[in-house]
mmCIF file of C-alpha atoms in Angstrom:
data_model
loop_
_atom_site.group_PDB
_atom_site.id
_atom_site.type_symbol
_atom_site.label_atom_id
_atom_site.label_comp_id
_atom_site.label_asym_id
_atom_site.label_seq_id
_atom_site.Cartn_x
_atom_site.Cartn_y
_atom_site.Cartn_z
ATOM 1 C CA UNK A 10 -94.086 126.494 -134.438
ATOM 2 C CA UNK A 11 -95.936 123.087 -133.773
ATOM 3 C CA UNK A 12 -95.555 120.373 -136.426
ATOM 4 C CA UNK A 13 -98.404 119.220 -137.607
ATOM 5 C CA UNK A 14 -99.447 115.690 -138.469
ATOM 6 C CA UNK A 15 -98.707 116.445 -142.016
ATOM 7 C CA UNK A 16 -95.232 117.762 -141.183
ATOM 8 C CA UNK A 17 -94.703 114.432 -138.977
ATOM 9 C CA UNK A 18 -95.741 112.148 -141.420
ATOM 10 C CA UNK A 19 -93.076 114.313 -144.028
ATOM 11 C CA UNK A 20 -90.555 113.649 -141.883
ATOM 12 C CA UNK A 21 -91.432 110.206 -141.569
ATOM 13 C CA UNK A 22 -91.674 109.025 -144.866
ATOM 14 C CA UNK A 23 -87.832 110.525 -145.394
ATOM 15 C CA UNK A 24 -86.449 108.629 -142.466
ATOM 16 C CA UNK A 25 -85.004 105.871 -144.620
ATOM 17 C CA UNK A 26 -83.226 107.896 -146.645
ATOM 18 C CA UNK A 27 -81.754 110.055 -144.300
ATOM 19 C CA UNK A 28 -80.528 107.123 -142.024
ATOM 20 C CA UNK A 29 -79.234 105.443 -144.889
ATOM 21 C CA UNK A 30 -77.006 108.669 -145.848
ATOM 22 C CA UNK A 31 -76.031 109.482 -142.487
ATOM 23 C CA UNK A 32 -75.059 105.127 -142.134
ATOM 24 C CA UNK A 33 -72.941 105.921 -145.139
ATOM 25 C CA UNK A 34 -71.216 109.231 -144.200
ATOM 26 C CA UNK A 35 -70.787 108.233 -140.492
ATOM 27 C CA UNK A 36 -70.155 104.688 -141.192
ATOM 28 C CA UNK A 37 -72.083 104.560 -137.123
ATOM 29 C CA UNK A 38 -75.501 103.008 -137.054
ATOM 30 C CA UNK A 39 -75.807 104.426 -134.364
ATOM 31 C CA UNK A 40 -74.327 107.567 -134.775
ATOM 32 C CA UNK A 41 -76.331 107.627 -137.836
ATOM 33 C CA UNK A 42 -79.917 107.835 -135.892
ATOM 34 C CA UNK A 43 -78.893 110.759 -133.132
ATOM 35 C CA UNK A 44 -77.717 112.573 -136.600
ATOM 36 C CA UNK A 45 -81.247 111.594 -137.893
ATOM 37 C CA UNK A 46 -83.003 112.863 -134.420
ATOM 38 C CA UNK A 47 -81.381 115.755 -134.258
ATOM 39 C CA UNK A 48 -82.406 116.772 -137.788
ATOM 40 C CA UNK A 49 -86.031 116.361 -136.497
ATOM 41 C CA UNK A 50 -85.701 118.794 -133.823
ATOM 42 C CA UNK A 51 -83.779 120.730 -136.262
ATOM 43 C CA UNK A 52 -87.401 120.302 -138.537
ATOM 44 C CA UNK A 53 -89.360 120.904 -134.930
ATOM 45 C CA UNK A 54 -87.984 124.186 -134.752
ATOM 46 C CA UNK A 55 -87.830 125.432 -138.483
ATOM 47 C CA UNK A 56 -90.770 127.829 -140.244
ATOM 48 C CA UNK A 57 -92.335 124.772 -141.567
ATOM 49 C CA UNK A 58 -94.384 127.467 -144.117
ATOM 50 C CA UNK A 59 -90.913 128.949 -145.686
ATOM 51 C CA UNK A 60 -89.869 125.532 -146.886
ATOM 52 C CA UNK A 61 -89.697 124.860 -150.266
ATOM 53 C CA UNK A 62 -88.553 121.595 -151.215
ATOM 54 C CA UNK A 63 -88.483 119.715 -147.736
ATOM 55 C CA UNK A 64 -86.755 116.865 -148.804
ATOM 56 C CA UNK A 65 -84.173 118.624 -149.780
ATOM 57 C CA UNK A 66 -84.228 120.913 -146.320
ATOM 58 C CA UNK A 67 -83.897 117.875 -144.947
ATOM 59 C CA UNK A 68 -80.851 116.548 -146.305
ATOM 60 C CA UNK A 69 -79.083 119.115 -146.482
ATOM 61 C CA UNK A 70 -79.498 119.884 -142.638
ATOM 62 C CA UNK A 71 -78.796 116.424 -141.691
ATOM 63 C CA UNK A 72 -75.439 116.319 -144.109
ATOM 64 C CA UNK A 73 -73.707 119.081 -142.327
ATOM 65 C CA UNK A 74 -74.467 117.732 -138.938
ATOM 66 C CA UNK A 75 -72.783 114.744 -140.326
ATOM 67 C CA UNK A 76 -69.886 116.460 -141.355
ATOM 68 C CA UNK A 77 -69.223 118.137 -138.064
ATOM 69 C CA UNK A 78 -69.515 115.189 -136.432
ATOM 70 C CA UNK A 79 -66.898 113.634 -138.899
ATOM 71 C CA UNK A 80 -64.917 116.480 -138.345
ATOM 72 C CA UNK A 81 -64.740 115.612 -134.573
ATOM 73 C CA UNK A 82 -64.771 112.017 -135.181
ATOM 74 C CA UNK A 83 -61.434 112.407 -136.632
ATOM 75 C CA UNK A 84 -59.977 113.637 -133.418
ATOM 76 C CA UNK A 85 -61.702 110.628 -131.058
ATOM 77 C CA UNK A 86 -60.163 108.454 -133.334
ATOM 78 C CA UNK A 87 -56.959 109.216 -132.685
ATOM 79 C CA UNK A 88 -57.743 108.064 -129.244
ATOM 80 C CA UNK A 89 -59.134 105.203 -130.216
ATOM 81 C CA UNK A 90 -57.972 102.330 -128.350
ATOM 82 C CA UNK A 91 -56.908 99.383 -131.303
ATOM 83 C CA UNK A 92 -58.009 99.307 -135.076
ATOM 84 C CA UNK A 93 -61.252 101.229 -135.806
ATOM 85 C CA UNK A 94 -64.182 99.900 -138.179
ATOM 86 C CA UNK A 95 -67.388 100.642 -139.654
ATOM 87 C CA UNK A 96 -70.595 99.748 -137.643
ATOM 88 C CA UNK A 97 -71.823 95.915 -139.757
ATOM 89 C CA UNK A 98 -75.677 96.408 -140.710
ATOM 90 C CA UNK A 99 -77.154 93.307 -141.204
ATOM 91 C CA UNK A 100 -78.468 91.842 -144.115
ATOM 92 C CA UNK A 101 -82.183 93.188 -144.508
ATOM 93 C CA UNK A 102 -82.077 96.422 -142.582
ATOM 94 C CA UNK A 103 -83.716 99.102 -143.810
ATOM 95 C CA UNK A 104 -80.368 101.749 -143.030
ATOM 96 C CA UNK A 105 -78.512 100.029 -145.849
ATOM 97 C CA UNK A 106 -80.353 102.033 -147.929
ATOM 98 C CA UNK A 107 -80.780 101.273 -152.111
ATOM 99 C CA UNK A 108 -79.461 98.230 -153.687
ATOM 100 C CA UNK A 109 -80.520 98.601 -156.869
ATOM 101 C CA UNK A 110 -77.147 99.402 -158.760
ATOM 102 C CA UNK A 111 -73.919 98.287 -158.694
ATOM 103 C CA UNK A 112 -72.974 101.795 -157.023
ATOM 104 C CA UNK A 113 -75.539 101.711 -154.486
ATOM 105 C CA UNK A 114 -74.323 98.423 -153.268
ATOM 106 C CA UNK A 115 -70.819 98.893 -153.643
ATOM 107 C CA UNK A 116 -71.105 102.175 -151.020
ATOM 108 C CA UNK A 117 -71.941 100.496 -148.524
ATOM 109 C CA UNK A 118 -69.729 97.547 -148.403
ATOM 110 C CA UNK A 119 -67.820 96.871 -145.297
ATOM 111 C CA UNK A 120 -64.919 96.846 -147.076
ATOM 112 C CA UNK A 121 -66.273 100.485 -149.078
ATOM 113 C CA UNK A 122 -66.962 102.013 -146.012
ATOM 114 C CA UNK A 123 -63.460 101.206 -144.172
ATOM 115 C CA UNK A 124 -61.683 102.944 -147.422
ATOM 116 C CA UNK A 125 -64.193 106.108 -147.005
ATOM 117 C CA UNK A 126 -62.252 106.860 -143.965
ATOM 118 C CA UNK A 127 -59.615 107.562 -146.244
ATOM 119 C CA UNK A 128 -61.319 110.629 -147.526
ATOM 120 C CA UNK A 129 -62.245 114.241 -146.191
ATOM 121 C CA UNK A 130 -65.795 114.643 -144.824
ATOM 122 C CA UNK A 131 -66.372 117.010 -147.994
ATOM 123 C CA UNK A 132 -65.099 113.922 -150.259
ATOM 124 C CA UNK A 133 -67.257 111.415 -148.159
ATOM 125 C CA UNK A 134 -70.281 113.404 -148.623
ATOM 126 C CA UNK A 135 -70.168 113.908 -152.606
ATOM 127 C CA UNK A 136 -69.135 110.545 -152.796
ATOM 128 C CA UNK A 137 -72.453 108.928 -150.841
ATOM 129 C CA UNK A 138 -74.732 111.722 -152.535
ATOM 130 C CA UNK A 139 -73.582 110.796 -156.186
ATOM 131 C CA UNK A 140 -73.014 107.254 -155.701
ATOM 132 C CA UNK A 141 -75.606 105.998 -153.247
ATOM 133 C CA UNK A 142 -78.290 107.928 -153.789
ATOM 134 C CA UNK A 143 -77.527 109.761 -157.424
ATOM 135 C CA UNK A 144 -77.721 113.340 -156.309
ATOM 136 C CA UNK A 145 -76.714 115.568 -159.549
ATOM 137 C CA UNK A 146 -74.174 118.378 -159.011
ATOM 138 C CA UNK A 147 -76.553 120.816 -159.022
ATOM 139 C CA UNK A 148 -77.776 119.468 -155.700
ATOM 140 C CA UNK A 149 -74.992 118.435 -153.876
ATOM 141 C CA UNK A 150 -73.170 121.944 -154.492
ATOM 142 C CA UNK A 151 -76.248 123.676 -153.000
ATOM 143 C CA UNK A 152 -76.372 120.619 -149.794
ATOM 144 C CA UNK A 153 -72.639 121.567 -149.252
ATOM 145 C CA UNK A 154 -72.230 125.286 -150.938
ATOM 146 C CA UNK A 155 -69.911 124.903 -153.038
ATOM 147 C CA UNK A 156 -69.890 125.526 -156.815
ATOM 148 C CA UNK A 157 -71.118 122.861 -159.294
ATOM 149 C CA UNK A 158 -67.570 122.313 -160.564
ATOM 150 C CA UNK A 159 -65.983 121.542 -156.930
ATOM 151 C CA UNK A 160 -68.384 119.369 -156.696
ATOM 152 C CA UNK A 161 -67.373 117.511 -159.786
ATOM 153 C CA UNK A 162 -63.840 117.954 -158.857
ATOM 154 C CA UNK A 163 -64.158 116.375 -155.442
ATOM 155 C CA UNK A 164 -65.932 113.079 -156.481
ATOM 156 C CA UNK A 165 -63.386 112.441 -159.124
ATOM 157 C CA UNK A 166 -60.454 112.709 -156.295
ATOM 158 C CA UNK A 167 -63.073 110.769 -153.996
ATOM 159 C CA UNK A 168 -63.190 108.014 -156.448
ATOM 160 C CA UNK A 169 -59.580 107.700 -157.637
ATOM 161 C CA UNK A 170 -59.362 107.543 -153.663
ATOM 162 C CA UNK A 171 -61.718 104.584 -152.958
ATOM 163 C CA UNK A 172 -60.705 103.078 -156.906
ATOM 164 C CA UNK A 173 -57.381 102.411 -154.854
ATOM 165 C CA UNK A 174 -58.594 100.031 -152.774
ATOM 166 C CA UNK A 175 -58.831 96.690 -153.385
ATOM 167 C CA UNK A 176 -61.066 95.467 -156.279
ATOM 168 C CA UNK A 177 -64.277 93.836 -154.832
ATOM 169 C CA UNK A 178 -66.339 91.193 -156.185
ATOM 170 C CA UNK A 179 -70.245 90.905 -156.119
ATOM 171 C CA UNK A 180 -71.230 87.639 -154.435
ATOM 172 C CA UNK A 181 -75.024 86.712 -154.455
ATOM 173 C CA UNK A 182 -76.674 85.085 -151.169
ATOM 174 C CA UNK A 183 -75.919 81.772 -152.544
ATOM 175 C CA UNK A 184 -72.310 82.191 -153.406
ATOM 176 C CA UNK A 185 -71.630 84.362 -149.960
ATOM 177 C CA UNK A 186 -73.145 81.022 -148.034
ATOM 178 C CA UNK A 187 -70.885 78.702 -149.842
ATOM 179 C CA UNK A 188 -68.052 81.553 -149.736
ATOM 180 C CA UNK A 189 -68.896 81.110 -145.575
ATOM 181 C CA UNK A 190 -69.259 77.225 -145.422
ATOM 182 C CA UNK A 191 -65.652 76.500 -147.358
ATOM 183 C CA UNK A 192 -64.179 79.202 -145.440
ATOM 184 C CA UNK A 193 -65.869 77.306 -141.413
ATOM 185 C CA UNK A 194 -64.366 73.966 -142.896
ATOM 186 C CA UNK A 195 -61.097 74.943 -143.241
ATOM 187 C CA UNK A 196 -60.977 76.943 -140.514
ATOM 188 C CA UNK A 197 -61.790 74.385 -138.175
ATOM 189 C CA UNK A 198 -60.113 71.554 -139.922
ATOM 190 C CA UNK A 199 -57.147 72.592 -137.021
ATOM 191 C CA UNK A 200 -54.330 72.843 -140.279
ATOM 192 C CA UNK A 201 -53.630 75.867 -141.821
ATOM 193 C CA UNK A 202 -52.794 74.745 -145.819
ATOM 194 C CA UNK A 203 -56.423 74.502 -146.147
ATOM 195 C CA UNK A 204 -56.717 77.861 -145.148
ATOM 196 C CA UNK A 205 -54.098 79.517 -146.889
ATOM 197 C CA UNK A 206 -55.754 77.781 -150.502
ATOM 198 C CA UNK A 207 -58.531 80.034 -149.800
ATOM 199 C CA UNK A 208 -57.000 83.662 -149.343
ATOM 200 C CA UNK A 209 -55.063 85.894 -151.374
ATOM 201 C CA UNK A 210 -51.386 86.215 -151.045
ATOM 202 C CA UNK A 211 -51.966 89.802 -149.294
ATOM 203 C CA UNK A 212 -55.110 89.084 -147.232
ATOM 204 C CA UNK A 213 -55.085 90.890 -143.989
ATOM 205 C CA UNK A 214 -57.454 89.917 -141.103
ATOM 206 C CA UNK A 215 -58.523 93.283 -139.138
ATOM 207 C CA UNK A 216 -60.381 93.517 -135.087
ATOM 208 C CA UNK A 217 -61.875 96.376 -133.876
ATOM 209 C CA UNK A 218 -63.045 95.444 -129.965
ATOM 210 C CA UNK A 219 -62.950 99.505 -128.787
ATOM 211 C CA UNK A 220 -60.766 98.502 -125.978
ATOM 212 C CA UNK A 221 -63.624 96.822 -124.417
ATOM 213 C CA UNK A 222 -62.959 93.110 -125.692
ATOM 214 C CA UNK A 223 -59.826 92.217 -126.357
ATOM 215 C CA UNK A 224 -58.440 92.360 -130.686
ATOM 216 C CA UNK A 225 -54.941 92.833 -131.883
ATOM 217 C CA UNK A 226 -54.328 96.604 -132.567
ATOM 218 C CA UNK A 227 -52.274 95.989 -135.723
ATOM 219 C CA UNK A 228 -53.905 93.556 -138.667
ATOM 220 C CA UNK A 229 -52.361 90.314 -139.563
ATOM 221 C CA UNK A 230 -50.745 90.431 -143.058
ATOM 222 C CA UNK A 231 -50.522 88.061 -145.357
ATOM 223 C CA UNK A 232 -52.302 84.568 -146.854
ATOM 224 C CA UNK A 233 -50.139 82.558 -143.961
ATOM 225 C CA UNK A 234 -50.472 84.789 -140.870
ATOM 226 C CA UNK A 235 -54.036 85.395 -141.615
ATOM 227 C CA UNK A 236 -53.994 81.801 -142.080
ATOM 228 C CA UNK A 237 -52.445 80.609 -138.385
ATOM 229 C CA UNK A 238 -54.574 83.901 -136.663
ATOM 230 C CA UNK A 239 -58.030 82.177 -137.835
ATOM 231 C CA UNK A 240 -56.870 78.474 -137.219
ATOM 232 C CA UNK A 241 -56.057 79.706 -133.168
ATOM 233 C CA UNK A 242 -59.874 81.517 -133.672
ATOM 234 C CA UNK A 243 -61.565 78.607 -134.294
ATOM 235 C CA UNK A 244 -59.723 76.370 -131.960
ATOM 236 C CA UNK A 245 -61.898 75.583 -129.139
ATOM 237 C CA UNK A 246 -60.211 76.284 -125.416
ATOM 238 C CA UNK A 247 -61.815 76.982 -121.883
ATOM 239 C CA UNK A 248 -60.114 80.271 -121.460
ATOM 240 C CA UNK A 249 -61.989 81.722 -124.739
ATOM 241 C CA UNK A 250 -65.418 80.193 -123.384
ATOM 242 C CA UNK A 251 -64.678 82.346 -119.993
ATOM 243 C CA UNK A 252 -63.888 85.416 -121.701
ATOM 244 C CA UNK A 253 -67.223 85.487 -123.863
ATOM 245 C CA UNK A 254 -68.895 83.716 -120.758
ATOM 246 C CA UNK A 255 -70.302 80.372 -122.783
ATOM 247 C CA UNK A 256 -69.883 78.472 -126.257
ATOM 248 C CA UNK A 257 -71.535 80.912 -129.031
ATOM 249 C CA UNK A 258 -73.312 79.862 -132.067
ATOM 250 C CA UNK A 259 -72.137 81.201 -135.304
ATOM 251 C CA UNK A 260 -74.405 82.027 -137.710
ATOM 252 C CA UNK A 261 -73.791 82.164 -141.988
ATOM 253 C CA UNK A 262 -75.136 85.778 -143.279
ATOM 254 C CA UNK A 263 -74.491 89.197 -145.265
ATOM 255 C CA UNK A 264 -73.396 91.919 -143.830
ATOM 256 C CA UNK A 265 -73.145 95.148 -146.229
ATOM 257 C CA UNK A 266 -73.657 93.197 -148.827
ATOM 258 C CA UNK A 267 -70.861 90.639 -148.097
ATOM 259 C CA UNK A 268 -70.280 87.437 -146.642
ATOM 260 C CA UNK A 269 -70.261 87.642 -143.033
ATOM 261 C CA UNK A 270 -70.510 85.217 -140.056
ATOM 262 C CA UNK A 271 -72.359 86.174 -137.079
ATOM 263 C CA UNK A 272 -71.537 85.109 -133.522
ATOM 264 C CA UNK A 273 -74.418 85.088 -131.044
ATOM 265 C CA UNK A 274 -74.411 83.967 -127.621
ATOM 266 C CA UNK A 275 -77.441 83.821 -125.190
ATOM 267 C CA UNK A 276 -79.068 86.168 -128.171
ATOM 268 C CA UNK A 277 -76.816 89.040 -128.070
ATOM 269 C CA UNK A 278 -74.683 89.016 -131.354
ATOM 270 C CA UNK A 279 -70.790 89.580 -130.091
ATOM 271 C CA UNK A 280 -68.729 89.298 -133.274
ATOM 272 C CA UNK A 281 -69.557 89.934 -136.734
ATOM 273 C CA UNK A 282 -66.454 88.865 -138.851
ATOM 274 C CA UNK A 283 -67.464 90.333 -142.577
ATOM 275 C CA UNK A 284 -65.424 88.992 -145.535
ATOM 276 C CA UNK A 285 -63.774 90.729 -148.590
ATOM 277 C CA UNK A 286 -63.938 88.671 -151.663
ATOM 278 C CA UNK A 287 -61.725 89.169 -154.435
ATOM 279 C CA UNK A 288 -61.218 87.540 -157.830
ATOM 280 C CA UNK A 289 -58.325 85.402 -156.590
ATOM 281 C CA UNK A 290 -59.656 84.685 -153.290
ATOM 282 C CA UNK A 291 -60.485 85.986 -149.818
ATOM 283 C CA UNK A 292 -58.666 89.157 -149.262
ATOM 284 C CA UNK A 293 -60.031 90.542 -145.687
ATOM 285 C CA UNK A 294 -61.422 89.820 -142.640
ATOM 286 C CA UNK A 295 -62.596 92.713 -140.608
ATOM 287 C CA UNK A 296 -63.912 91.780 -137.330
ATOM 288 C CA UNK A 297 -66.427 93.735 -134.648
ATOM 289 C CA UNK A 298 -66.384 92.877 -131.457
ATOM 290 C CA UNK A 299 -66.858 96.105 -130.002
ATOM 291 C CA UNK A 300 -70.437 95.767 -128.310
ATOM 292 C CA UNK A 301 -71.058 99.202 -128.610
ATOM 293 C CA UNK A 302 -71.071 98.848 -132.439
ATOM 294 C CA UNK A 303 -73.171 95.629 -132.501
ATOM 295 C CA UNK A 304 -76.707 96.885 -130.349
ATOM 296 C CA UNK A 305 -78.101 97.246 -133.661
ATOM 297 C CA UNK A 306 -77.476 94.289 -134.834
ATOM 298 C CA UNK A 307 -78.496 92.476 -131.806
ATOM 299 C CA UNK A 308 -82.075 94.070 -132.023
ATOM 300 C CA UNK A 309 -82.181 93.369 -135.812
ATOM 301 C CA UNK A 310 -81.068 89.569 -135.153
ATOM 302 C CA UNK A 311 -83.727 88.976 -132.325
ATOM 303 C CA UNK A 312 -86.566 90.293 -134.836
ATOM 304 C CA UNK A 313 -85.577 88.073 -137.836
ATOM 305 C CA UNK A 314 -85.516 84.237 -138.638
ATOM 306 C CA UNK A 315 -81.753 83.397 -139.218
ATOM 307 C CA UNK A 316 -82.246 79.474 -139.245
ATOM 308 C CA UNK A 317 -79.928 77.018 -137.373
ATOM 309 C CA UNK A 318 -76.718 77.670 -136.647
ATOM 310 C CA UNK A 319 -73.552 76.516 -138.701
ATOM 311 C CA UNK A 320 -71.392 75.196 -135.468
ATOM 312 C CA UNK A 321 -70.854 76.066 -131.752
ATOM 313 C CA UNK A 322 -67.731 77.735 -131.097
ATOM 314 C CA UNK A 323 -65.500 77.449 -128.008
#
C-alpha cells in the first residue's frame, strides 16, 4: 500500500525520537539512522489502516531491529581491532534526544553509553525506554513482550549495572569550557605534575581508532600514566603532523553532554577526546579517532559556528 502524504509527514514528525532511541541503544550514529530507514520501509510496507497507535508501531518496530543488530554487534566486536567506543554526537544535534532531566541527560553521556555495553540488549532497551524517554512498564513490556514485572525486574538489574560505574558530575557549558581550558594548559605545559593535579588517582585514558588510525588497544591506568600518555599527545613532532597529514586545530566543546575537545583538520573533525568529570577530578578520557565514527560529526561541525580555535596541534 502507498503512503500517503499524511503517513509521510507521521513518520516524519517521529524521526527525532526514534533516532534518538536507536543513538542510545546502538550507541552508532550511524548505525542509528539505517535502523531508523529501515523502520520506514518497514512503515512503507505495513497496512497503514490497521494501525492503531502509530507512534507506538513505530517504536516498537524500530527497537527490535535494534536489538538484533545488538545481538550481532556483540559478535563484530569481538573482532574488533583495539578498544571499542560509542559514536560522540556533538553538542546541539538533534539525535541526542531530551535533555530535560537529569535522566535524560545522564543516558546519553559518553561515559553512560560506554557502561551500557555492559548490559544485555533486553537491559539496554528498558533502560533507554524508562530513562531517556520515560516509557511506563506497561509500554515497554508490550515494545519487547514481556510481562510488566520483567520489565520492572530488568531495569532494576540495568541500573544497579550502570549505578556501578563511576559517579558522574553535571558540568554546565561554562564549567565544561573552563574544565577544557585548565585541562589544554597543563597538557601542553610539556611537565606532567600539572597534569596529574587535575585527574583522579584511577583516571584511565581510553582510544578507539577501529584499526584504521593508530590508538593503544589497552587504556592507560592511573592519575600518572594518564598523565605522561597526554603530555607525549600534546607534544608537537613532525612524525604526528605526517600521520594526520598537517597541524589540526582543536576546538573546546560538549560532546554527550560532557566536556570534549574537538580536533579538526582541513574541516574534517579526526579526534574527539570527551572527558569524564568526577567530584575529585578528571576521571576519563575516551578518545575517537576512528573516521568511520566521526562522518557525523564532521557534517554537524561544517553546519555550525564553533568560534576560533583554542591552539594548533602538531
Amino acid at each position: 500500500m502507498a503512503l500517503t502524504m499524511n503517513d509521510v509527514d507521521r513518520f516524519e514528525a517521529a524521526r527525532p525520537r526514534l533516532e534518538a532511541i536507536a543513538y542510545r541503544l546502538l550507541g552508532s550514529a550511524s548505525e542509528a539512522e539505517d535502523a531508523v530507514q529501515e523502520t520506514f520501509l518497514r512503515w512503507q510496507a505495513a497496512d497503514i489502516n490497521r494501525v492503531e497507535v502509530p507512534e507506538a508501531w513505530l517504536t516498537k518496530v524500530l527497537t527490535n531491529l535494534c536489538l538484533n543488530q545488538l545481538t550481532s554487534a556483540r559478535a563484530r566486536r569481538e573482532t574488533y581491532v583495539g578498544q571499542w567506543l560509542p559514536e560522540p554526537v556533538l553538542a546541539g544535534d538533534p539525535m541526542l534526544g531530551p535533555a530535560d532531566t537529569a535522566e535524560q541527560r545522564e543516558s546519553v553521556s559518553y561515559a553512560v553509553l560506554a557502561l551500557l555495553e555492559r548490559l544485555s540488549p533486553n537491559e539496554r532497551a528498558v533502560y533507554v525506554l524508562r530513562e531517556a524517554f520515560a516509557y511506563p512498564h506497561r509500554e515497554i513490556a508490550e515494545i519487547l513482550d514481556i510481562t510488566e514485572a520483567a520489565a520492572q525486574q530488568i531495569l532494576h538489574r540495568a541500573k544497579k549495572h550502570v549505578a556501578d560505574g563511576k559517579a558522574r558530575t553535571e558540568v554546565d557549558e561554562a564549567a565544561a569550557r573552563r574544565i577544557v581550558d585548565e585541562f589544554l594548559a597543563a597538557a601542553t605545559s610539556g611537565r606532567t605534575e600539572p597534569l596529574v593535579r587535575l585527574l583522579t588517582q584511577d583516571a584511565i585514558a581510553v582510544g578507539d581508532g577501529g584499526g584504521k588510525v593508530p590508538a593503544r588497544a589497552r587504556a592507560f591506568e592511573g592519575a600518572l600514566a594518564v598523565a605522561k600518555f597526554m603530555r607525549g599527545l600534546f607534544k608537537p613532532g613532525k612524525a604526528k603532523r605526517d600521520l594526520v597529514g598537517g597541524s589540526p586545530d582543536v576546538y573546546a566543546t560538549t560532546a554527550n553532554g560532557d566536556p570534549a575537545l574537538v580536533v579538526v583538520l582541513d574541516g574534517r573533525v579526526i579526534g574527539i577526546m570527551c572527558l569524564e568529570v568526577a567530584p575529585d577530578g578528571i576521571a576519563a578520557f575516551r578518545n575517537q579517532v576512528n573516521p568511520d565514527k566521526l562522518e557525523r560529526a564532521t557534517r554537524r561541525w561544517a553546519a555550525t559556528d564553533h568560534g576560533d580555535p583554542l591552539l594548533r596541534v602538531f
